[in-house]
CSV table of N, CA and C in Angstrom, one decimal:
chain,number,residue,atom,x,y,z
A,1,ILE,N,0.9,-1.2,0.0
A,1,ILE,CA,0.0,0.0,0.0
A,1,ILE,C,0.9,1.2,0.0
A,2,GLU,N,0.7,2.0,-1.0
A,2,GLU,CA,1.4,3.3,-1.1
A,2,GLU,C,0.6,4.4,-0.4
A,3,LEU,N,1.2,5.0,0.7
A,3,LEU,CA,0.6,6.0,1.4
A,3,LEU,C,1.4,7.3,1.2
A,4,LYS,N,0.9,8.2,0.4
A,4,LYS,CA,1.5,9.5,0.3
A,4,LYS,C,1.1,10.4,1.5
A,5,LYS,N,2.0,11.3,1.9
A,5,LYS,CA,1.8,12.0,3.1
A,5,LYS,C,0.5,12.8,3.1
A,6,TYR,N,0.1,13.4,2.0
A,6,TYR,CA,-1.2,14.1,1.9
A,6,TYR,C,-2.4,13.1,2.0
A,7,TYR,N,-2.2,11.9,1.5
A,7,TYR,CA,-3.2,10.9,1.7
A,7,TYR,C,-3.4,10.6,3.2
A,8,ILE,N,-2.3,10.5,3.9
A,8,ILE,CA,-2.3,10.1,5.3
A,8,ILE,C,-3.1,11.1,6.1
A,9,THR,N,-2.8,12.4,5.9
A,9,THR,CA,-3.6,13.4,6.7
A,9,THR,C,-5.0,13.4,6.2
A,10,GLY,N,-5.3,13.2,5.0
A,10,GLY,CA,-6.7,13.1,4.5
A,10,GLY,C,-7.4,11.9,5.1
A,11,TYR,N,-6.8,10.7,5.2
A,11,TYR,CA,-7.4,9.6,5.8
A,11,TYR,C,-7.6,9.8,7.3
A,12,PHE,N,-6.6,10.4,7.9
A,12,PHE,CA,-6.7,10.7,9.3
A,12,PHE,C,-8.0,11.6,9.6
A,13,THR,N,-8.1,12.7,8.9
A,13,THR,CA,-9.2,13.6,9.1
A,13,THR,C,-10.6,13.0,8.8
A,14,ILE,N,-10.6,12.3,7.6
A,14,ILE,CA,-11.9,11.6,7.2
A,14,ILE,C,-12.3,10.6,8.2
A,15,PHE,N,-11.4,9.7,8.7
A,15,PHE,CA,-11.8,8.7,9.6
A,15,PHE,C,-12.0,9.1,11.0
A,16,ALA,N,-11.3,10.2,11.4
A,16,ALA,CA,-11.6,10.8,12.7
A,16,ALA,C,-13.1,11.3,12.7
A,17,VAL,N,-13.4,12.0,11.7
A,17,VAL,CA,-14.8,12.6,11.6
A,17,VAL,C,-15.8,11.4,11.5
A,18,LEU,N,-15.5,10.4,10.6
A,18,LEU,CA,-16.4,9.3,10.5
A,18,LEU,C,-16.6,8.5,11.8
A,19,GLY,N,-15.5,8.4,12.6
A,19,GLY,CA,-15.5,7.8,13.9
A,19,GLY,C,-16.4,8.6,14.9
A,20,TYR,N,-16.3,9.9,14.8
A,20,TYR,CA,-17.1,10.8,15.6
A,20,TYR,C,-18.6,10.5,15.3
A,21,LEU,N,-18.9,10.5,14.0
A,21,LEU,CA,-20.3,10.3,13.6
A,21,LEU,C,-20.8,8.9,14.0
A,22,TYR,N,-19.9,7.9,13.9
A,22,TYR,CA,-20.2,6.5,14.3
A,22,TYR,C,-20.6,6.5,15.8
A,23,GLU,N,-19.8,7.2,16.6
A,23,GLU,CA,-20.1,7.2,18.1
A,23,GLU,C,-21.3,8.0,18.4
A,24,VAL,N,-21.6,9.1,17.7
A,24,VAL,CA,-22.7,10.0,18.0
A,24,VAL,C,-24.0,9.3,17.5
A,25,ARG,N,-24.0,8.7,16.3
A,25,ARG,CA,-25.2,8.2,15.6
A,25,ARG,C,-25.4,6.8,15.8
A,26,LEU,N,-24.4,5.9,15.7
A,26,LEU,CA,-24.6,4.5,15.7
A,26,LEU,C,-24.7,3.9,17.2
A,27,PHE,N,-23.9,4.4,18.1
A,27,PHE,CA,-24.0,3.9,19.5
A,27,PHE,C,-25.4,4.0,20.1
A,28,PRO,N,-26.1,5.1,19.9
A,28,PRO,CA,-27.4,5.2,20.4
A,28,PRO,C,-28.3,4.1,19.8
A,29,ILE,N,-28.1,3.7,18.6
A,29,ILE,CA,-28.9,2.7,18.0
A,29,ILE,C,-28.7,1.4,18.7
A,30,TYR,N,-27.4,1.1,19.2
A,30,TYR,CA,-27.1,-0.1,19.9
A,30,TYR,C,-27.6,0.0,21.4
A,31,GLY,N,-28.2,1.2,21.8
A,31,GLY,CA,-28.6,1.4,23.1
A,31,GLY,C,-27.5,1.8,24.1
A,32,GLN,N,-26.4,2.3,23.5
A,32,GLN,CA,-25.2,2.7,24.3
A,32,GLN,C,-24.9,4.1,24.0
A,33,PRO,N,-25.5,5.1,24.6
A,33,PRO,CA,-25.1,6.5,24.3
A,33,PRO,C,-23.7,6.7,24.6
A,34,MET,N,-23.0,7.4,23.7
A,34,MET,CA,-21.6,7.7,23.9
A,34,MET,C,-21.5,9.1,24.5
A,35,LYS,N,-20.6,9.2,25.5
A,35,LYS,CA,-20.4,10.5,26.2
A,35,LYS,C,-19.4,11.3,25.4
A,36,THR,N,-19.8,11.9,24.3
A,36,THR,CA,-18.9,12.6,23.4
A,36,THR,C,-18.6,14.0,23.8
A,37,GLY,N,-19.4,14.6,24.7
A,37,GLY,CA,-19.2,16.0,25.1
A,37,GLY,C,-17.9,16.3,25.7
A,38,ALA,N,-17.3,15.3,26.3
A,38,ALA,CA,-16.0,15.5,27.0
A,38,ALA,C,-14.9,15.9,26.1
A,39,PHE,N,-14.7,15.2,25.0
A,39,PHE,CA,-13.6,15.5,24.1
A,39,PHE,C,-14.1,15.8,22.7
A,40,SER,N,-15.4,15.7,22.4
A,40,SER,CA,-16.0,15.8,21.1
A,40,SER,C,-15.0,15.2,20.0
A,41,LEU,N,-14.6,16.0,19.0
A,41,LEU,CA,-13.8,15.4,18.0
A,41,LEU,C,-12.4,15.0,18.5
A,42,GLY,N,-11.9,15.6,19.5
A,42,GLY,CA,-10.6,15.3,20.0
A,42,GLY,C,-10.4,13.8,20.4
A,43,HIS,N,-11.3,13.2,21.1
A,43,HIS,CA,-11.0,11.8,21.5
A,43,HIS,C,-11.3,10.9,20.3
A,44,THR,N,-12.0,11.3,19.3
A,44,THR,CA,-12.3,10.4,18.2
A,44,THR,C,-11.1,10.4,17.3
A,45,CYS,N,-10.0,11.1,17.6
A,45,CYS,CA,-8.8,11.0,16.8
A,45,CYS,C,-8.3,9.6,16.8
A,46,ARG,N,-8.7,8.8,17.7
A,46,ARG,CA,-8.2,7.4,17.8
A,46,ARG,C,-8.6,6.7,16.5
A,47,PHE,N,-9.8,7.1,15.9
A,47,PHE,CA,-10.2,6.4,14.7
A,47,PHE,C,-9.2,6.8,13.6
A,48,GLY,N,-8.8,8.1,13.5
A,48,GLY,CA,-7.9,8.5,12.5
A,48,GLY,C,-6.5,7.8,12.7
A,49,PHE,N,-6.0,7.8,13.9
A,49,PHE,CA,-4.8,7.1,14.2
A,49,PHE,C,-4.9,5.6,13.9
A,50,ALA,N,-6.0,5.0,14.2
A,50,ALA,CA,-6.2,3.6,13.9
A,50,ALA,C,-6.1,3.3,12.4
A,51,ILE,N,-6.8,4.1,11.6
A,51,ILE,CA,-6.8,3.8,10.2
A,51,ILE,C,-5.4,3.9,9.6
A,52,ILE,N,-4.6,4.9,10.1
A,52,ILE,CA,-3.3,5.1,9.6
A,52,ILE,C,-2.4,3.9,10.0
A,53,ILE,N,-2.5,3.5,11.3
A,53,ILE,CA,-1.7,2.3,11.7
A,53,ILE,C,-2.1,1.1,10.9
A,54,ILE,N,-3.4,0.9,10.7
A,54,ILE,CA,-3.9,-0.2,9.9
A,54,ILE,C,-3.4,-0.2,8.5
A,55,LEU,N,-3.5,0.9,7.9
A,55,LEU,CA,-3.0,1.0,6.5
A,55,LEU,C,-1.5,0.7,6.4
A,56,LEU,N,-0.7,1.3,7.3
A,56,LEU,CA,0.7,1.0,7.4
A,56,LEU,C,1.0,-0.4,7.7
A,57,SER,N,0.2,-1.0,8.6
A,57,SER,CA,0.4,-2.4,8.9
A,57,SER,C,0.1,-3.3,7.8
A,58,PHE,N,-0.9,-3.0,7.0
A,58,PHE,CA,-1.3,-3.8,5.8
A,58,PHE,C,-0.1,-3.8,4.8
A,59,SER,N,0.6,-2.8,4.7
A,59,SER,CA,1.8,-2.8,3.8
A,59,SER,C,2.8,-3.8,4.2
A,60,ILE,N,2.8,-4.2,5.5
A,60,ILE,CA,3.7,-5.2,6.0
A,60,ILE,C,3.1,-6.6,5.9
A,61,PHE,N,1.8,-6.7,6.4
A,61,PHE,CA,1.2,-8.0,6.6
A,61,PHE,C,0.4,-8.6,5.4
A,62,ILE,N,-0.1,-7.7,4.5
A,62,ILE,CA,-0.9,-8.1,3.4
A,62,ILE,C,-0.2,-7.8,2.1
A,63,PRO,N,0.2,-8.8,1.3
A,63,PRO,CA,0.8,-8.5,0.0
A,63,PRO,C,-0.1,-7.6,-0.9
A,64,LYS,N,0.5,-6.7,-1.7
A,64,LYS,CA,-0.2,-5.8,-2.5
A,64,LYS,C,-1.0,-6.6,-3.5
A,65,ASN,N,-2.3,-6.2,-3.7
A,65,ASN,CA,-3.3,-6.8,-4.6
A,65,ASN,C,-3.6,-8.2,-4.3
A,66,GLU,N,-3.4,-8.7,-3.1
A,66,GLU,CA,-3.7,-10.0,-2.7
A,66,GLU,C,-5.1,-10.0,-2.0
A,67,HIS,N,-6.1,-10.6,-2.6
A,67,HIS,CA,-7.4,-10.5,-2.1
A,67,HIS,C,-8.1,-11.9,-2.0
A,68,ASP,N,-7.3,-12.9,-1.6
A,68,ASP,CA,-7.9,-14.2,-1.4
A,68,ASP,C,-8.5,-14.3,0.0
A,69,PHE,N,-9.1,-15.5,0.3
A,69,PHE,CA,-9.7,-15.7,1.6
A,69,PHE,C,-8.7,-15.5,2.7
A,70,LYS,N,-7.5,-16.1,2.5
A,70,LYS,CA,-6.5,-16.1,3.6
A,70,LYS,C,-6.1,-14.7,3.9
A,71,SER,N,-5.8,-13.9,2.9
A,71,SER,CA,-5.4,-12.5,3.2
A,71,SER,C,-6.5,-11.7,3.7
A,72,THR,N,-7.8,-12.0,3.3
A,72,THR,CA,-8.9,-11.2,3.9
A,72,THR,C,-9.1,-11.6,5.4
A,73,LEU,N,-8.9,-12.9,5.7
A,73,LEU,CA,-9.0,-13.3,7.1
A,73,LEU,C,-7.8,-12.6,7.9
A,74,LYS,N,-6.7,-12.6,7.3
A,74,LYS,CA,-5.5,-12.0,8.0
A,74,LYS,C,-5.8,-10.5,8.2
A,75,ALA,N,-6.4,-9.8,7.2
A,75,ALA,CA,-6.8,-8.4,7.3
A,75,ALA,C,-7.7,-8.2,8.4
A,76,GLY,N,-8.7,-9.0,8.6
A,76,GLY,CA,-9.7,-8.9,9.7
A,76,GLY,C,-9.0,-9.1,11.0
A,77,LEU,N,-8.1,-10.0,11.1
A,77,LEU,CA,-7.4,-10.2,12.4
A,77,LEU,C,-6.5,-9.0,12.7
A,78,VAL,N,-5.8,-8.5,11.7
A,78,VAL,CA,-5.0,-7.3,12.0
A,78,VAL,C,-5.9,-6.1,12.4
A,79,MET,N,-7.0,-5.9,11.7
A,79,MET,CA,-7.9,-4.8,12.0
A,79,MET,C,-8.4,-5.0,13.5
A,80,GLY,N,-8.9,-6.2,13.8
A,80,GLY,CA,-9.4,-6.4,15.2
A,80,GLY,C,-8.3,-6.2,16.2
A,81,MET,N,-7.1,-6.6,16.0
A,81,MET,CA,-6.0,-6.5,17.0
A,81,MET,C,-5.7,-5.0,17.2
A,82,ILE,N,-5.5,-4.3,16.1
A,82,ILE,CA,-5.0,-2.9,16.2
A,82,ILE,C,-6.1,-2.1,16.8
A,83,THR,N,-7.3,-2.2,16.4
A,83,THR,CA,-8.4,-1.4,16.9
A,83,THR,C,-8.7,-1.7,18.4
A,84,THR,N,-8.5,-2.9,18.8
A,84,THR,CA,-8.7,-3.3,20.2
A,84,THR,C,-7.6,-2.7,21.1
A,85,ILE,N,-6.4,-2.8,20.6
A,85,ILE,CA,-5.3,-2.2,21.4
A,85,ILE,C,-5.5,-0.7,21.5
A,86,ILE,N,-5.9,0.0,20.5
A,86,ILE,CA,-6.1,1.4,20.5
A,86,ILE,C,-7.2,1.7,21.5
A,87,GLU,N,-8.3,1.0,21.4
A,87,GLU,CA,-9.5,1.2,22.3
A,87,GLU,C,-9.0,1.0,23.7
A,88,LEU,N,-8.2,0.0,24.0
A,88,LEU,CA,-7.8,-0.3,25.4
A,88,LEU,C,-6.9,0.8,25.9
A,89,VAL,N,-5.9,1.2,25.1
A,89,VAL,CA,-5.0,2.2,25.5
A,89,VAL,C,-5.7,3.6,25.7
A,90,VAL,N,-6.5,4.0,24.8
A,90,VAL,CA,-7.2,5.3,24.9
A,90,VAL,C,-8.2,5.2,26.1
A,91,GLY,N,-8.9,4.1,26.3
A,91,GLY,CA,-9.8,4.0,27.4
A,91,GLY,C,-9.1,4.1,28.7
A,92,PHE,N,-7.9,3.4,28.8
A,92,PHE,CA,-7.1,3.4,30.0
A,92,PHE,C,-6.6,4.8,30.3
A,93,ILE,N,-6.0,5.4,29.3
A,93,ILE,CA,-5.5,6.8,29.5
A,93,ILE,C,-6.5,7.8,30.0
A,94,LEU,N,-7.7,7.8,29.3
A,94,LEU,CA,-8.8,8.7,29.6
A,94,LEU,C,-9.2,8.4,31.1
A,95,ASP,N,-9.3,7.2,31.4
A,95,ASP,CA,-9.8,6.8,32.8
A,95,ASP,C,-8.8,7.2,33.8
A,96,LYS,N,-7.6,6.8,33.7
A,96,LYS,CA,-6.5,6.9,34.7
A,96,LYS,C,-6.0,8.3,34.8
A,97,PHE,N,-5.8,9.0,33.7
A,97,PHE,CA,-5.2,10.3,33.7
A,97,PHE,C,-6.2,11.5,33.8
A,98,PHE,N,-7.4,11.2,33.2
A,98,PHE,CA,-8.3,12.3,33.2
A,98,PHE,C,-9.6,12.0,34.0
A,99,ASN,N,-9.6,10.8,34.6
A,99,ASN,CA,-10.8,10.4,35.4
A,99,ASN,C,-12.1,10.5,34.5
A,100,MET,N,-12.0,10.0,33.3
A,100,MET,CA,-13.1,10.0,32.3
A,100,MET,C,-13.3,8.6,31.8
A,101,ARG,N,-14.6,8.2,31.8
A,101,ARG,CA,-14.9,6.9,31.3
A,101,ARG,C,-16.0,7.2,30.2
A,102,LEU,N,-15.5,7.4,28.9
A,102,LEU,CA,-16.4,7.7,27.8
A,102,LEU,C,-17.1,6.6,27.3
A,103,TRP,N,-16.7,5.4,27.5
A,103,TRP,CA,-17.4,4.2,27.2
A,103,TRP,C,-17.1,3.1,28.2
A,104,ASP,N,-18.1,2.2,28.4
A,104,ASP,CA,-17.9,1.2,29.4
A,104,ASP,C,-18.6,-0.1,28.8
A,105,TYR,N,-17.8,-1.1,28.5
A,105,TYR,CA,-18.2,-2.3,28.0
A,105,TYR,C,-18.4,-3.4,29.1
A,106,SER,N,-18.5,-3.0,30.3
A,106,SER,CA,-18.6,-4.0,31.4
A,106,SER,C,-19.7,-4.9,31.3
A,107,ASN,N,-20.8,-4.4,30.7
A,107,ASN,CA,-22.0,-5.3,30.6
A,107,ASN,C,-22.0,-6.2,29.4
A,108,TRP,N,-20.9,-6.1,28.6
A,108,TRP,CA,-20.8,-7.0,27.4
A,108,TRP,C,-20.0,-8.2,27.8
A,109,SER,N,-20.3,-9.3,27.2
A,109,SER,CA,-19.6,-10.6,27.4
A,109,SER,C,-18.1,-10.4,26.9
A,110,PHE,N,-17.3,-11.1,27.6
A,110,PHE,CA,-15.9,-11.2,27.2
A,110,PHE,C,-15.2,-9.8,27.1
A,111,ASN,N,-15.4,-9.0,28.2
A,111,ASN,CA,-14.8,-7.7,28.2
A,111,ASN,C,-13.6,-7.7,29.1
A,112,PHE,N,-12.8,-6.7,28.9
A,112,PHE,CA,-11.6,-6.5,29.8
A,112,PHE,C,-11.7,-5.1,30.5
A,113,MET,N,-12.0,-5.1,31.7
A,113,MET,CA,-12.1,-3.9,32.6
A,113,MET,C,-13.0,-2.9,32.0
A,114,GLY,N,-13.9,-3.3,31.1
A,114,GLY,CA,-14.9,-2.4,30.5
A,114,GLY,C,-14.3,-1.6,29.4
A,115,TYR,N,-13.0,-1.6,29.1
A,115,TYR,CA,-12.4,-0.8,28.1
A,115,TYR,C,-12.6,-1.5,26.7
A,116,ILE,N,-12.6,-2.8,26.6
A,116,ILE,CA,-12.7,-3.5,25.4
A,116,ILE,C,-13.7,-4.7,25.6
A,117,SER,N,-14.2,-5.2,24.5
A,117,SER,CA,-15.0,-6.4,24.5
A,117,SER,C,-14.9,-7.1,23.2
A,118,LEU,N,-15.1,-8.4,23.3
A,118,LEU,CA,-15.0,-9.2,22.0
A,118,LEU,C,-16.0,-8.7,21.0
A,119,ASN,N,-17.2,-8.4,21.4
A,119,ASN,CA,-18.2,-7.9,20.4
A,119,ASN,C,-17.7,-6.7,19.7
A,120,HIS,N,-17.2,-5.7,20.4
A,120,HIS,CA,-16.7,-4.5,19.8
A,120,HIS,C,-15.5,-4.7,18.9
A,121,SER,N,-14.6,-5.6,19.4
A,121,SER,CA,-13.4,-6.0,18.6
A,121,SER,C,-13.8,-6.6,17.2
A,122,ILE,N,-14.8,-7.5,17.3
A,122,ILE,CA,-15.3,-8.1,16.0
A,122,ILE,C,-15.9,-7.0,15.1
A,123,ARG,N,-16.7,-6.1,15.8
A,123,ARG,CA,-17.4,-5.1,15.0
A,123,ARG,C,-16.3,-4.1,14.4
A,124,PHE,N,-15.3,-3.8,15.1
A,124,PHE,CA,-14.3,-2.9,14.6
A,124,PHE,C,-13.5,-3.6,13.4
A,125,ALA,N,-13.3,-4.9,13.6
A,125,ALA,CA,-12.6,-5.7,12.5
A,125,ALA,C,-13.5,-5.7,11.2
A,126,VAL,N,-14.8,-5.9,11.4
A,126,VAL,CA,-15.6,-5.9,10.2
A,126,VAL,C,-15.7,-4.5,9.6
A,127,PHE,N,-15.9,-3.5,10.4
A,127,PHE,CA,-15.9,-2.1,9.9
A,127,PHE,C,-14.6,-1.8,9.2
A,128,GLY,N,-13.5,-2.2,9.8
A,128,GLY,CA,-12.2,-2.0,9.3
A,128,GLY,C,-12.0,-2.6,7.9
A,129,MET,N,-12.5,-3.8,7.7
A,129,MET,CA,-12.5,-4.4,6.4
A,129,MET,C,-13.3,-3.7,5.4
A,130,VAL,N,-14.5,-3.3,5.8
A,130,VAL,CA,-15.3,-2.5,4.9
A,130,VAL,C,-14.6,-1.2,4.5
A,131,ILE,N,-14.0,-0.6,5.4
A,131,ILE,CA,-13.2,0.6,5.1
A,131,ILE,C,-12.1,0.3,4.2
A,132,TYR,N,-11.3,-0.8,4.4
A,132,TYR,CA,-10.1,-1.1,3.6
A,132,TYR,C,-10.5,-1.5,2.2
A,133,TYR,N,-11.5,-2.4,2.1
A,133,TYR,CA,-11.9,-3.0,0.8
A,133,TYR,C,-12.8,-2.2,0.0
A,134,PHE,N,-13.6,-1.3,0.6
A,134,PHE,CA,-14.6,-0.5,-0.1
A,134,PHE,C,-14.4,1.0,0.0
A,135,ILE,N,-14.4,1.5,1.2
A,135,ILE,CA,-14.3,3.0,1.4
A,135,ILE,C,-13.0,3.5,0.9
A,136,LYS,N,-11.9,2.9,1.3
A,136,LYS,CA,-10.5,3.4,0.9
A,136,LYS,C,-10.4,3.4,-0.6
A,137,PRO,N,-10.7,2.4,-1.4
A,137,PRO,CA,-10.6,2.4,-2.8
A,137,PRO,C,-11.4,3.6,-3.4
A,138,PHE,N,-12.6,3.7,-2.9
A,138,PHE,CA,-13.5,4.8,-3.3
A,138,PHE,C,-12.8,6.2,-3.1
A,139,LEU,N,-12.3,6.4,-1.9
A,139,LEU,CA,-11.6,7.6,-1.6
A,139,LEU,C,-10.3,7.8,-2.4
A,140,ASP,N,-9.6,6.7,-2.6
A,140,ASP,CA,-8.4,6.8,-3.4
A,140,ASP,C,-8.6,7.4,-4.8
A,141,LYS,N,-9.7,7.0,-5.4
A,141,LYS,CA,-10.1,7.5,-6.7
A,141,LYS,C,-10.4,9.0,-6.7
A,142,ARG,N,-11.1,9.4,-5.6
A,142,ARG,CA,-11.5,10.8,-5.5
A,142,ARG,C,-10.3,11.7,-5.1
A,143,ILE,N,-9.4,11.2,-4.2
A,143,ILE,CA,-8.2,11.9,-3.8
A,143,ILE,C,-7.3,12.1,-5.0
A,144,LYS,N,-7.1,11.1,-5.8
A,144,LYS,CA,-6.2,11.1,-6.9
A,144,LYS,C,-6.5,12.3,-7.9
A,145,ASN,N,-7.8,12.5,-8.0
A,145,ASN,CA,-8.3,13.5,-9.0
A,145,ASN,C,-8.5,14.9,-8.3
A,146,PHE,N,-8.3,15.0,-7.1
A,146,PHE,CA,-8.5,16.2,-6.3
A,146,PHE,C,-7.3,17.1,-6.4
A,147,ASP,N,-7.4,18.4,-6.5
A,147,ASP,CA,-6.3,19.3,-6.4
A,147,ASP,C,-5.5,19.1,-5.1
A,148,GLN,N,-4.3,18.7,-5.2
A,148,GLN,CA,-3.5,18.4,-4.0
A,148,GLN,C,-3.3,19.6,-3.1
A,149,LEU,N,-3.1,20.8,-3.7
A,149,LEU,CA,-2.9,21.9,-2.8
A,149,LEU,C,-4.2,22.2,-2.0
A,150,LYS,N,-5.4,22.1,-2.7
A,150,LYS,CA,-6.6,22.2,-1.9
A,150,LYS,C,-6.8,21.2,-0.9
A,151,LEU,N,-6.4,19.9,-1.2
A,151,LEU,CA,-6.5,18.9,-0.2
A,151,LEU,C,-5.6,19.2,1.0
A,152,ARG,N,-4.4,19.6,0.8
A,152,ARG,CA,-3.5,20.0,1.9
A,152,ARG,C,-4.2,21.1,2.8
A,153,LYS,N,-4.7,22.1,2.1
A,153,LYS,CA,-5.3,23.2,2.9
A,153,LYS,C,-6.5,22.7,3.7
A,154,ILE,N,-7.4,21.9,3.1
A,154,ILE,CA,-8.5,21.3,3.8
A,154,ILE,C,-8.0,20.5,5.0
A,155,ASN,N,-7.0,19.7,4.8
A,155,ASN,CA,-6.5,18.9,5.9
A,155,ASN,C,-5.9,19.7,7.0
A,156,ILE,N,-5.2,20.8,6.6
A,156,ILE,CA,-4.7,21.7,7.7
A,156,ILE,C,-5.8,22.3,8.5
A,157,ILE,N,-6.8,22.8,7.8
A,157,ILE,CA,-8.0,23.4,8.5
A,157,ILE,C,-8.6,22.4,9.4
A,158,ILE,N,-8.9,21.2,9.0
A,158,ILE,CA,-9.6,20.2,9.8
A,158,ILE,C,-8.7,19.8,11.0
A,159,LEU,N,-7.5,19.5,10.7
A,159,LEU,CA,-6.5,19.1,11.8
A,159,LEU,C,-6.4,20.3,12.8
A,160,SER,N,-6.4,21.5,12.3
A,160,SER,CA,-6.3,22.6,13.2
A,160,SER,C,-7.5,22.7,14.1
A,161,ILE,N,-8.7,22.5,13.6
A,161,ILE,CA,-9.9,22.5,14.4
A,161,ILE,C,-9.8,21.4,15.4
A,162,MET,N,-9.4,20.2,15.0
A,162,MET,CA,-9.3,19.1,16.0
A,162,MET,C,-8.3,19.4,17.1
A,163,LEU,N,-7.1,19.9,16.7
A,163,LEU,CA,-6.1,20.3,17.7
A,163,LEU,C,-6.6,21.3,18.6
A,164,PHE,N,-7.3,22.4,18.1
A,164,PHE,CA,-7.8,23.4,19.0
A,164,PHE,C,-8.8,22.8,19.9
A,165,ASP,N,-9.7,22.0,19.4
A,165,ASP,CA,-10.7,21.3,20.3
A,165,ASP,C,-10.0,20.5,21.4
A,166,PHE,N,-9.0,19.8,21.0
A,166,PHE,CA,-8.3,18.9,22.0
A,166,PHE,C,-7.6,19.8,23.0
A,167,ILE,N,-7.0,20.9,22.6
A,167,ILE,CA,-6.3,21.7,23.6
A,167,ILE,C,-7.3,22.4,24.5
A,168,VAL,N,-8.4,22.9,24.0
A,168,VAL,CA,-9.4,23.5,24.8
A,168,VAL,C,-9.9,22.5,25.9
A,169,LYS,N,-10.2,21.3,25.4
A,169,LYS,CA,-10.8,20.3,26.3
A,169,LYS,C,-9.7,19.9,27.4
A,170,ILE,N,-8.5,19.7,27.0
A,170,ILE,CA,-7.4,19.4,28.0
A,170,ILE,C,-7.2,20.5,29.0
A,171,THR,N,-7.3,21.8,28.5
A,171,THR,CA,-7.1,22.9,29.3
A,171,THR,C,-8.3,23.0,30.3
A,172,ASN,N,-9.5,22.8,29.9
A,172,ASN,CA,-10.7,22.8,30.8
A,172,ASN,C,-10.6,21.7,31.8
A,173,ILE,N,-10.1,20.5,31.4
A,173,ILE,CA,-10.0,19.4,32.4
A,173,ILE,C,-8.9,19.8,33.4
A,174,SER,N,-7.8,20.3,32.9
A,174,SER,CA,-6.7,20.7,33.8
A,174,SER,C,-7.2,21.7,34.8
A,175,LEU,N,-7.9,22.7,34.4
A,175,LEU,CA,-8.4,23.8,35.2
A,175,LEU,C,-9.4,23.3,36.3
A,176,SER,N,-10.1,22.2,35.9
A,176,SER,CA,-11.1,21.7,36.9
A,176,SER,C,-10.5,20.8,37.9
A,177,TRP,N,-9.2,20.4,37.8
A,177,TRP,CA,-8.6,19.6,38.8
A,177,TRP,C,-8.3,20.5,40.0
């Protein structure tokens, strides 16, 4: 997988925003409202980081243009492992350092300290494969034809908004201690 640096920032911003929408719109459908007010777009950056780590990992684990059952299964396992580790680390950091619990999977079977659960790991793996096999190719075609200077400017604007949001939230949390 060839990842150009402007693609990376584009993927990061797109999937961070999609992650935010997933948590705001899809979680209530599952009967699990997400407490997004605490970090809003800031904490959903984990989706942006996850997709970049996944795409970079795929360049190591999945041969280019290999789409047989074995590589698809391997892709799902890599997706599940990476997203589960990120979910665990972010959940732990938010809980231990900021005294925030934005999600709690304690009521789900096969969970670990409420930070992760098998159900969500499988769900993230499936969503990850949909992203990799369908959404990413769709975006690649659009990004390739998009004015690269405009793409960089859009990325900078969105990343700046996310960074500003994150700094404001961290500052507010620090002041409330």
